[in-house]
Short mmCIF file of C-alpha atoms in Angstrom, two decimals:
data_model
loop_
_atom_site.label_atom_id
_atom_site.label_comp_id
_atom_site.label_asym_id
_atom_site.label_seq_id
_atom_site.Cartn_x
_atom_site.Cartn_y
_atom_site.Cartn_z
CA UNK S 27 -139.78 53.11 -68.79
CA UNK S 28 -135.94 53.72 -69.34
CA UNK S 29 -135.58 50.08 -69.78
CA UNK S 30 -137.85 50.32 -72.78
CA UNK S 31 -136.99 53.09 -74.41
CA UNK S 32 -133.67 51.28 -74.26
CA UNK S 33 -134.83 48.41 -75.72
CA UNK S 34 -136.71 50.59 -79.18
CA UNK S 35 -133.34 52.79 -79.52
CA UNK S 36 -131.78 49.27 -79.81
CA UNK S 37 -134.31 47.98 -82.12
CA UNK S 38 -134.69 50.75 -84.09
CA UNK S 39 -130.90 50.86 -84.75
CA UNK S 40 -130.98 47.18 -85.98
CA UNK S 41 -133.66 48.23 -87.83
CA UNK S 42 -131.32 50.84 -89.78
CA UNK S 43 -129.35 47.79 -91.01
CA UNK S 44 -132.96 47.34 -93.11
CA UNK S 45 -134.05 50.74 -93.87
CA UNK S 46 -130.56 52.29 -94.67
CA UNK S 47 -129.86 49.88 -97.97
CA UNK S 48 -133.38 49.73 -98.58
CA UNK S 49 -134.00 53.42 -98.76
CA UNK S 50 -130.68 53.80 -101.19
CA UNK S 51 -131.76 50.83 -103.59
CA UNK S 52 -135.50 52.68 -104.14
CA UNK S 53 -133.73 56.16 -105.10
CA UNK S 54 -131.97 54.07 -107.67
CA UNK S 55 -134.56 52.08 -108.54
CA UNK S 56 -137.29 55.27 -108.96
CA UNK S 57 -134.34 57.86 -110.06
CA UNK S 58 -134.44 59.80 -107.79
CA UNK S 59 -131.73 62.66 -107.93
CA UNK S 60 -131.86 63.17 -104.29
CA UNK S 61 -132.86 62.59 -100.91
CA UNK S 62 -131.90 63.32 -97.69
CA UNK S 63 -133.37 61.08 -94.55
CA UNK S 64 -133.40 61.90 -90.96
CA UNK S 65 -134.55 59.89 -87.64
CA UNK S 66 -135.00 60.72 -84.68
CA UNK S 67 -135.41 58.93 -81.44
CA UNK S 68 -136.29 59.79 -77.84
CA UNK S 69 -133.41 63.56 -77.85
CA UNK S 70 -130.98 62.68 -80.15
CA UNK S 71 -130.69 62.23 -83.82
CA UNK S 72 -130.59 58.48 -84.79
CA UNK S 73 -130.21 58.55 -88.67
CA UNK S 74 -129.02 60.82 -91.07
CA UNK S 75 -128.41 59.94 -94.87
CA UNK S 76 -128.18 61.91 -98.08
CA UNK S 77 -128.84 59.44 -101.04
CA UNK S 78 -127.74 60.40 -105.01
CA UNK S 79 -127.30 64.39 -106.01
CA UNK S 80 -128.10 68.09 -104.59
CA UNK S 81 -126.99 68.92 -108.33
CA UNK S 82 -126.99 65.75 -110.81
CA UNK S 83 -124.91 68.02 -113.26
CA UNK S 84 -121.99 68.79 -111.05
CA UNK S 85 -122.62 65.69 -109.40
CA UNK S 86 -122.90 67.10 -105.61
CA UNK S 87 -123.68 64.72 -103.62
CA UNK S 88 -126.89 64.86 -101.23
CA UNK S 89 -125.70 64.84 -97.64
CA UNK S 90 -128.09 64.92 -94.29
CA UNK S 91 -126.94 68.58 -94.17
CA UNK S 92 -128.26 69.54 -97.96
CA UNK S 93 -131.79 71.63 -97.81
CA UNK S 94 -134.13 71.43 -99.50
CA UNK S 95 -137.71 73.61 -100.07
CA UNK S 96 -139.63 72.32 -97.53
CA UNK S 97 -142.62 73.70 -99.09
CA UNK S 98 -146.06 73.39 -96.65
CA UNK S 99 -143.88 72.02 -93.89
CA UNK S 100 -143.39 75.90 -93.37
CA UNK S 101 -147.67 76.16 -92.39
CA UNK S 102 -145.91 74.57 -89.17
CA UNK S 103 -143.95 77.14 -88.45
CA UNK S 104 -146.74 79.28 -88.82
CA UNK S 105 -149.09 77.33 -86.91
CA UNK S 106 -146.51 77.29 -84.05
CA UNK S 107 -145.95 81.49 -84.30
CA UNK S 108 -149.89 82.11 -84.75
CA UNK S 109 -150.14 80.07 -81.26
CA UNK S 110 -146.79 81.82 -79.07
CA UNK S 111 -148.53 85.23 -79.74
CA UNK S 112 -151.95 83.89 -78.48
CA UNK S 113 -149.78 82.37 -75.67
CA UNK S 114 -148.51 86.32 -75.02
CA UNK S 115 -152.19 87.71 -74.99
CA UNK S 116 -151.78 89.27 -78.12
CA UNK S 117 -154.42 88.06 -80.23
CA UNK S 118 -156.58 84.76 -79.67
CA UNK S 119 -157.56 82.10 -82.32
CA UNK S 120 -161.21 82.31 -82.05
CA UNK S 121 -160.76 86.03 -82.60
CA UNK S 122 -161.74 86.93 -86.71
CA UNK S 123 -158.91 87.72 -89.04
CA UNK S 124 -160.50 90.54 -89.68
CA UNK S 125 -160.33 92.41 -85.98
CA UNK S 126 -156.47 92.65 -86.68
CA UNK S 127 -156.65 92.95 -90.47
CA UNK S 128 -159.58 95.69 -91.52
CA UNK S 129 -158.61 94.71 -95.12
CA UNK S 130 -160.06 91.46 -94.74
CA UNK S 131 -163.06 92.02 -95.93
CA UNK S 132 -164.85 91.47 -99.17
CA UNK S 133 -167.93 93.24 -100.26
CA UNK S 134 -168.96 90.38 -102.50
CA UNK S 135 -168.41 87.73 -99.35
CA UNK S 136 -169.82 88.80 -96.35
CA UNK S 137 -169.17 85.95 -94.59
CA UNK S 138 -165.25 86.57 -94.90
CA UNK S 139 -165.32 88.81 -92.18
CA UNK S 140 -166.46 86.31 -89.47
CA UNK S 141 -163.57 84.31 -90.51
CA UNK S 142 -161.40 83.16 -87.53
CA UNK S 143 -157.92 82.94 -87.29
CA UNK S 144 -158.95 79.12 -86.40
CA UNK S 145 -160.49 78.15 -89.46
CA UNK S 146 -157.50 79.75 -91.13
CA UNK S 147 -154.89 77.37 -89.20
CA UNK S 148 -157.45 74.20 -89.67
CA UNK S 149 -158.30 74.91 -93.14
CA UNK S 150 -162.19 75.14 -92.49
CA UNK S 151 -162.78 78.14 -93.53
CA UNK S 152 -163.99 77.46 -97.02
CA UNK S 153 -161.64 80.05 -98.72
CA UNK S 154 -159.96 79.42 -102.08
CA UNK S 155 -156.81 77.56 -102.45
CA UNK S 156 -154.24 79.35 -104.08
CA UNK S 157 -156.20 82.53 -104.65
CA UNK S 158 -155.57 83.94 -108.30
CA UNK S 159 -152.07 83.75 -109.75
CA UNK S 160 -150.95 80.94 -111.61
CA UNK S 161 -147.76 80.67 -109.55
CA UNK S 162 -147.46 77.42 -109.58
CA UNK S 163 -146.83 77.28 -112.76
CA UNK S 164 -145.36 80.36 -113.53
CA UNK S 165 -142.53 80.76 -110.46
CA UNK S 166 -144.62 84.54 -109.63
CA UNK S 167 -145.86 84.77 -106.50
CA UNK S 168 -148.25 87.16 -105.40
CA UNK S 169 -146.77 89.88 -102.86
CA UNK S 170 -149.39 91.23 -99.90
CA UNK S 171 -150.30 93.77 -101.93
CA UNK S 172 -151.80 91.52 -104.08
CA UNK S 173 -153.25 89.18 -101.74
CA UNK S 174 -154.90 92.37 -100.18
CA UNK S 175 -156.24 93.19 -103.77
CA UNK S 176 -158.14 89.42 -104.39
CA UNK S 177 -159.70 90.07 -101.11
CA UNK S 178 -160.85 93.41 -101.71
CA UNK S 179 -162.04 92.19 -105.44
CA UNK S 180 -164.41 89.28 -103.57
CA UNK S 181 -164.44 85.64 -104.64
CA UNK S 182 -162.26 84.34 -102.17
CA UNK S 183 -164.75 82.70 -100.12
CA UNK S 184 -165.75 79.71 -102.53
CA UNK S 185 -167.55 77.15 -99.61
CA UNK S 186 -169.94 78.48 -96.33
CA UNK S 187 -166.85 78.32 -93.37
CA UNK S 188 -166.90 74.92 -91.65
CA UNK S 189 -169.09 72.91 -94.51
CA UNK S 190 -166.14 70.43 -95.11
CA UNK S 191 -162.16 70.38 -95.10
CA UNK S 192 -160.72 72.77 -98.13
CA UNK S 193 -156.71 73.54 -97.82
CA UNK S 194 -156.02 76.56 -98.22
CA UNK S 195 -152.61 78.19 -99.08
CA UNK S 196 -153.92 81.29 -99.38
CA UNK S 197 -155.40 81.77 -96.17
CA UNK S 198 -152.02 80.70 -95.09
CA UNK S 199 -150.79 83.43 -96.89
CA UNK S 200 -153.43 85.84 -94.53
CA UNK S 201 -151.66 84.27 -91.34
CA UNK S 202 -148.54 85.34 -92.47
CA UNK S 203 -149.65 88.87 -92.26
CA UNK S 204 -151.72 88.57 -89.80
CA UNK S 205 -148.24 87.88 -87.49
CA UNK S 206 -146.30 90.78 -89.39
CA UNK S 207 -149.88 93.10 -87.95
CA UNK S 208 -149.69 91.42 -84.19
CA UNK S 209 -145.70 91.33 -83.72
CA UNK S 210 -144.65 94.16 -85.34
CA UNK S 211 -142.20 91.99 -86.93
CA UNK S 212 -142.15 90.80 -90.87
CA UNK S 213 -142.93 86.89 -90.71
CA UNK S 214 -139.45 86.42 -91.78
CA UNK S 215 -137.95 88.72 -88.46
CA UNK S 216 -140.79 86.78 -86.00
CA UNK S 217 -139.87 83.32 -87.00
CA UNK S 218 -136.20 83.65 -87.06
CA UNK S 219 -136.36 85.05 -83.37
CA UNK S 220 -138.89 82.76 -82.05
CA UNK S 221 -138.21 79.54 -83.63
CA UNK S 222 -135.38 79.61 -85.92
CA UNK S 223 -133.02 81.16 -83.32
CA UNK S 224 -134.36 79.83 -80.38
CA UNK S 225 -134.24 76.37 -81.89
CA UNK S 226 -130.66 76.76 -83.16
CA UNK S 227 -131.59 75.77 -86.29
CA UNK S 228 -128.93 76.53 -88.64
CA UNK S 229 -130.04 75.63 -92.06
CA UNK S 230 -133.67 76.95 -91.74
CA UNK S 231 -134.54 80.18 -93.79
CA UNK S 232 -137.23 81.67 -95.75
CA UNK S 233 -134.78 82.87 -98.48
CA UNK S 234 -132.62 80.90 -101.37
CA UNK S 235 -130.74 83.97 -101.60
CA UNK S 236 -129.74 83.05 -97.33
CA UNK S 237 -129.51 79.41 -98.03
CA UNK S 238 -125.71 79.48 -98.04
CA UNK S 239 -124.91 77.46 -101.43
CA UNK S 240 -126.31 74.26 -99.65
CA UNK S 241 -130.19 74.13 -101.11
CA UNK S 242 -130.17 71.44 -103.49
CA UNK S 243 -131.34 71.86 -106.76
CA UNK S 244 -135.25 71.36 -107.64
CA UNK S 245 -135.58 68.56 -110.54
CA UNK S 246 -139.78 68.21 -112.34
CA UNK S 247 -141.60 64.92 -112.17
CA UNK S 248 -139.82 61.40 -113.70
CA UNK S 249 -141.37 61.24 -117.50
CA UNK S 250 -139.57 57.77 -119.25
CA UNK S 251 -137.04 59.17 -122.40
CA UNK S 252 -137.41 62.91 -121.08
CA UNK S 253 -135.04 64.82 -119.24
CA UNK S 254 -135.71 66.10 -115.70
CA UNK S 255 -137.05 69.70 -115.97
CA UNK S 256 -134.82 71.73 -113.97
CA UNK S 257 -136.63 75.24 -111.79
CA UNK S 258 -135.38 78.00 -110.42
CA UNK S 259 -135.48 79.00 -107.13
CA UNK S 260 -138.31 81.28 -106.92
CA UNK S 261 -139.35 83.75 -103.92
CA UNK S 262 -142.31 82.85 -102.44
CA UNK S 263 -143.27 86.65 -101.66
CA UNK S 264 -147.23 87.21 -99.88
CA UNK S 265 -146.87 83.25 -99.61
CA UNK S 266 -143.67 82.43 -97.54
CA UNK S 267 -145.71 81.86 -94.48
CA UNK S 268 -147.93 79.32 -96.70
CA UNK S 269 -144.60 77.18 -98.60
CA UNK S 270 -141.55 79.35 -98.24
CA UNK S 271 -139.42 77.93 -95.64
CA UNK S 272 -135.85 76.11 -96.75
CA UNK S 273 -134.87 73.66 -94.55
CA UNK S 274 -132.80 69.90 -94.00
CA UNK S 275 -133.76 66.90 -92.02
CA UNK S 276 -131.69 67.83 -88.88
CA UNK S 277 -133.36 70.64 -88.45
CA UNK S 278 -136.84 69.56 -89.04
CA UNK S 279 -136.31 66.92 -86.25
CA UNK S 280 -134.96 69.73 -84.02
CA UNK S 281 -138.09 71.86 -84.47
CA UNK S 282 -140.89 68.85 -84.51
CA UNK S 283 -139.30 67.28 -81.39
CA UNK S 284 -139.48 70.29 -79.76
CA UNK S 285 -143.30 69.93 -80.08
CA UNK S 286 -142.88 66.94 -77.77
CA UNK S 287 -144.72 66.96 -73.76
CA UNK S 288 -141.86 67.97 -71.68
CA UNK S 289 -140.11 70.05 -73.97
CA UNK S 290 -141.25 73.98 -73.24
CA UNK S 291 -138.96 75.80 -75.35
CA UNK S 292 -141.51 77.08 -78.00
CA UNK S 293 -145.12 76.25 -76.87
CA UNK S 294 -146.79 75.35 -73.61
CA UNK S 295 -148.43 71.81 -73.15
CA UNK S 296 -151.87 73.37 -72.97
CA UNK S 297 -151.02 75.07 -76.60
CA UNK S 298 -148.60 72.09 -78.09
CA UNK S 299 -152.00 69.74 -77.14
CA UNK S 300 -154.08 72.22 -78.91
CA UNK S 301 -152.23 71.88 -82.14
CA UNK S 302 -152.91 68.46 -82.22
CA UNK S 303 -156.84 68.51 -81.44
CA UNK S 304 -158.66 67.22 -84.39
CA UNK S 305 -160.50 70.22 -86.04
CA UNK S 306 -160.72 69.23 -90.27
CA UNK S 307 -161.59 65.64 -91.14
CA UNK S 308 -161.47 64.49 -94.47
CA UNK S 309 -164.64 62.31 -95.56
CA UNK S 310 -163.51 58.84 -96.00
CA UNK S 311 -159.58 58.92 -94.88
CA UNK S 312 -157.56 58.37 -91.40
CA UNK S 313 -156.16 61.61 -92.32
CA UNK S 314 -156.96 64.68 -90.04
CA UNK S 315 -156.34 67.53 -89.50
CA UNK S 316 -155.54 69.78 -85.64
CA UNK S 317 -154.00 73.73 -86.27
CA UNK S 318 -150.96 73.48 -89.22
CA UNK S 319 -150.36 69.87 -87.97
CA UNK S 320 -151.75 66.83 -90.30
CA UNK S 321 -153.25 64.46 -87.80
CA UNK S 322 -153.12 60.46 -88.15
CA UNK S 323 -154.02 57.14 -85.93
CA UNK S 324 -152.34 53.94 -86.63
CA UNK S 325 -153.72 51.01 -84.12
CA UNK S 326 -153.00 52.87 -80.90
CA UNK S 327 -150.41 55.33 -81.69
CA UNK S 328 -150.87 59.01 -83.09
CA UNK S 329 -148.70 60.63 -85.50
CA UNK S 330 -148.57 63.98 -86.64
CA UNK S 331 -146.75 66.17 -89.22
CA UNK S 332 -147.03 67.66 -92.65
CA UNK S 333 -145.91 67.17 -95.99
CA UNK S 334 -145.08 69.39 -98.87
CA UNK S 335 -145.02 69.75 -102.51
CA UNK S 336 -142.79 72.95 -104.65
CA UNK S 337 -141.41 73.25 -107.80
CA UNK S 338 -138.83 70.24 -107.90
CA UNK S 339 -139.07 69.06 -104.39
CA UNK S 340 -141.61 66.88 -102.55
CA UNK S 341 -140.98 66.21 -98.62
CA UNK S 342 -143.12 64.63 -95.65
CA UNK S 343 -142.41 64.53 -91.75
CA UNK S 344 -144.29 62.10 -89.57
CA UNK S 345 -143.93 61.91 -85.95
CA UNK S 346 -144.88 59.76 -83.01
CA UNK S 347 -145.24 61.60 -79.82
CA UNK S 348 -145.90 58.87 -77.70
CA UNK S 349 -142.42 57.18 -79.05
CA UNK S 350 -140.83 60.13 -79.69
CA UNK S 351 -139.96 59.56 -82.76
CA UNK S 352 -139.51 62.08 -86.08
CA UNK S 353 -139.03 60.26 -89.32
CA UNK S 354 -138.38 62.85 -92.00
CA UNK S 355 -137.94 62.72 -96.10
CA UNK S 356 -136.86 65.41 -98.48
CA UNK S 357 -136.28 65.37 -101.94
CA UNK S 358 -135.64 67.57 -104.71
CA UNK S 359 -137.48 66.20 -106.99
CA UNK S 360 -141.53 66.07 -107.84
CA UNK S 361 -142.11 62.59 -107.45
CA UNK S 362 -144.86 61.61 -104.83
CA UNK S 363 -142.64 59.45 -102.76
CA UNK S 364 -141.77 60.87 -99.64
CA UNK S 365 -145.00 59.78 -97.72
CA UNK S 366 -144.93 56.46 -98.63
CA UNK S 367 -141.27 56.27 -98.13
CA UNK S 368 -141.67 57.47 -94.44
CA UNK S 369 -144.39 55.03 -93.58
CA UNK S 370 -142.91 52.18 -94.24
CA UNK S 371 -139.81 53.63 -92.17
CA UNK S 372 -142.40 53.68 -89.66
CA UNK S 373 -144.13 50.11 -90.63
CA UNK S 374 -140.07 49.00 -90.19
CA UNK S 375 -139.28 50.25 -87.19
CA UNK S 376 -142.47 48.97 -85.13
CA UNK S 377 -142.08 45.66 -86.62
CA UNK S 378 -138.06 45.16 -84.92
CA UNK S 379 -139.99 46.50 -82.18
CA UNK S 380 -142.12 44.21 -81.63
CA UNK S 381 -140.19 41.26 -82.57
CA UNK S 382 -138.02 42.25 -79.65
CA UNK S 383 -134.75 42.30 -82.14
CA UNK S 384 -132.74 43.98 -79.83
CA UNK S 385 -129.36 42.03 -79.78
CA UNK S 386 -126.97 42.91 -81.83
CA UNK S 387 -125.90 40.69 -84.92
CA UNK S 388 -123.65 38.10 -84.56
CA UNK S 389 -120.56 38.82 -86.64
CA UNK S 390 -120.46 34.79 -87.97
CA UNK S 391 -123.30 35.75 -89.66
CA UNK S 392 -122.40 39.22 -90.59
CA UNK S 393 -120.39 37.02 -93.28
CA UNK S 394 -123.74 36.40 -95.41
CA UNK S 395 -124.73 39.90 -95.87
CA UNK S 396 -125.01 41.62 -99.31
CA UNK S 397 -127.46 41.74 -101.83
CA UNK S 398 -128.12 39.03 -104.54
CA UNK S 399 -130.12 39.05 -107.83
CA UNK S 400 -131.01 36.72 -110.36
CA UNK S 401 -133.54 37.41 -113.37
CA UNK S 402 -136.53 37.95 -111.27
CA UNK S 403 -135.12 40.66 -108.93
CA UNK S 404 -132.86 40.89 -105.67
CA UNK S 405 -132.66 39.75 -101.65
CA UNK S 406 -131.05 42.06 -99.39
CA UNK S 407 -129.67 39.55 -96.45
CA UNK S 408 -128.71 41.10 -92.96
CA UNK S 409 -128.12 39.28 -89.60
CA UNK S 410 -130.03 39.96 -87.09
CA UNK S 411 -130.27 38.49 -83.34
CA UNK S 412 -129.33 34.35 -84.65
CA UNK S 413 -130.57 34.41 -87.90
CA UNK S 414 -130.80 36.14 -90.99
CA UNK S 415 -133.47 38.12 -92.74
CA UNK S 416 -134.09 37.92 -96.38
CA UNK S 417 -136.38 40.99 -97.77
CA UNK S 418 -136.60 41.77 -101.31
CA UNK S 419 -135.63 46.14 -101.85
CA UNK S 420 -138.04 46.79 -104.10
CA UNK S 421 -140.96 45.56 -101.57
CA UNK S 422 -143.01 49.21 -100.39
CA UNK S 423 -142.68 47.87 -97.07
CA UNK S 424 -139.57 45.12 -96.52
CA UNK S 425 -140.42 44.15 -93.41
CA UNK S 426 -144.31 42.82 -94.72
CA UNK S 427 -142.77 39.45 -96.28
CA UNK S 428 -139.37 39.35 -94.72
CA UNK S 429 -138.50 35.61 -94.35
CA UNK S 430 -136.36 34.49 -91.30
CA UNK S 431 -132.98 31.99 -92.40
CA UNK S 432 -132.36 30.10 -89.48
CA UNK S 433 -129.15 28.17 -89.37
CA UNK S 434 -129.21 24.10 -90.44
CA UNK S 435 -127.56 21.95 -88.01
CA UNK S 436 -124.54 20.22 -89.08
CA UNK S 437 -124.66 21.35 -92.78
CA UNK S 438 -122.12 24.68 -92.94
CA UNK S 439 -123.83 27.94 -95.05
CA UNK S 440 -126.89 26.28 -94.73
CA UNK S 441 -130.24 27.84 -93.74
CA UNK S 442 -133.71 26.94 -93.36
CA UNK S 443 -136.55 30.02 -94.64
CA UNK S 444 -138.91 30.55 -91.56
CA UNK S 445 -141.87 32.82 -93.42
CA UNK S 446 -141.28 34.39 -96.85
CA UNK S 447 -144.69 35.46 -98.76
CA UNK S 448 -147.38 32.42 -99.19
CA UNK S 449 -145.85 31.90 -102.22
CA UNK S 450 -142.13 31.81 -100.95
CA UNK S 451 -140.58 29.07 -100.28
CA UNK S 452 -141.07 28.42 -96.65
CA UNK S 453 -139.53 25.44 -95.31
CA UNK S 454 -136.92 25.08 -97.41
CA UNK S 455 -133.01 25.55 -97.44
CA UNK S 456 -130.84 28.41 -98.19
CA UNK S 457 -127.07 27.85 -98.79
CA UNK S 458 -124.18 30.51 -99.39
CA UNK S 459 -121.10 29.75 -101.78
CA UNK S 460 -117.91 31.33 -101.56
CA UNK S 461 -115.46 32.59 -103.23
CA UNK S 462 -111.61 32.66 -103.11
CA UNK S 463 -111.53 35.87 -101.11
CA UNK S 464 -114.00 34.61 -98.45
CA UNK S 465 -116.85 36.54 -99.09
CA UNK S 466 -120.36 34.87 -100.57
CA UNK S 467 -120.29 35.20 -104.57
CA UNK S 468 -123.42 33.29 -104.85
CA UNK S 469 -126.56 31.98 -103.06
CA UNK S 470 -129.06 29.10 -103.55
CA UNK S 471 -132.47 30.11 -101.94
CA UNK S 472 -134.24 26.74 -102.85
CA UNK S 473 -133.14 25.34 -106.31
CA UNK S 474 -132.56 28.55 -107.29
CA UNK S 475 -129.02 30.42 -107.45
CA UNK S 476 -128.89 34.20 -107.17
CA UNK S 477 -125.61 35.99 -107.50
CA UNK S 478 -123.89 38.42 -105.00
CA UNK S 479 -123.66 41.70 -106.36
CA UNK S 480 -123.47 44.89 -103.58
CA UNK S 481 -119.62 43.89 -103.94
CA UNK S 482 -120.04 44.95 -107.62
CA UNK S 483 -118.45 48.36 -107.87
CA UNK S 484 -119.67 48.32 -110.82
CA UNK S 485 -123.31 48.09 -110.30
CA UNK S 486 -124.00 47.03 -106.54
CA UNK S 487 -127.60 47.69 -107.22
#
C-alpha cells in the first residue's frame, strides 16, 4: 500500500506540470478576477496556488492564503457540528426539530412539527429554499427572530417530507439555531471551539470583520463589454450556518481531510460513514446527498464534497476518500467555473496515475517545454518520462486528446506524434526551432508553424 501511495504521489506531482499552467490560462481566458486552488493528498498539501487578483482595483494578487466566502460549503461545518452533538448524546438526528426548538411549528403546516433533524440535514424535508426575504439580491439577511417569525407565519412547508430532494438554506439556518439551543453556545462559538480551533484553521471565520484583511473582494458575473459588479461583504446573520463561513484552500483541505477514515479529530468512524450514506437523490443525476455532503460515484471511486455560491464568490470542493485526495477551487467571481475545473483536475490526476507517469521528466526534454501559438490556438508542451506531452490549454479536460511526442532517432529536435485527437496529426512529425539564446522560438507541427509565447513577458498567453 505504501508503494502504491508513493507511486500515486509521484504521478500527481507530475500532473501538476499540466495542471498549473492550464489553471493559469483558464483564469486568464475566462477573465476571472482571482482564483485559489488547493490539492491535498495522503496527509499533506500537494499544491496550493493563487491566480489573478484578490482585489483588481488595488492589484492585490491572490495567494494560497487568500480567504473567500465559501457559501454553502458552510453546511458541511454545520453537519459536522450536529453529528458531534449526537455523539455527545445531546441530540438524536431522528428526533423532530420541534423537540428542541419549540417555536419550530407552523399552524398552517402541521407536518412541520414532525420534521426531523435528519430531514433538514439531507434536504428531504420539503421546506422552502430561502424563506421570504430577498437576501441574495438585497444583501440583507434575516436574523434568527425573522426566521422564527417566518415559521410561525406558515408557508415554509412547500412539499410533503420525503417527496424528493429539495435544497434548503432555510433548513440549515434552523440547524444553526438548534446547535445554539442544544450546546448553549452560539453557532459561531461552537464551530470555532469544536472545529476551527481543534484543527488549527487559522483563516476560517464566520464574520467578514474577523478575516484579518485576507478576504478577497467579491465580483459579479462576466458580461461582455461591462465592468464586473463589486459586492460589499454582507453579514449573513441567521443564515450563517447555511452560508456564512469564510475560509481558504489550505484550511478547507485540512477540514475535509479530517473526515477521512483513520482521522478521529472531529468524528468517529461510525459518524463519518453516517454522513456519507445516501439519503437524498436527484432524478437522472449521478449526484446524491448524504448529511451535509454532496456525493458522487465515478467508476469504482466515490467522492464527497460541496459547492457554494455567494454574492461575488463561487467555490467547489471534492474529496476521493479511497485515494485520500482533496481538490478545492475558490474564486471571487460569480461565474459557474469551479465545478468544471475541479472535475477536470481529478480527470488529469487520474490520467497521470493510469498512465504510470511516475518518473521525473528528462532534463534534456525539458528544454522543449513551453506554450506555442498560431492563429488556431495554443499548444502546451511538457516533458514526461521519455517523451513530450502536448495538450490544448483551452480544453475542458487537457488530458482527453493529449498527444505524446516521441523522439525520432537520428533527427535532432524532431518527434513523432502519437495519439492526438481523431482529427489531428497522428503519425506525423513535430520539429522545434531554436533561437540564439538556446531556447525554442517556433514549433513545426505537421506542416504548420507555431510561435513560442511562454517567454514573452508582454503576452505569455
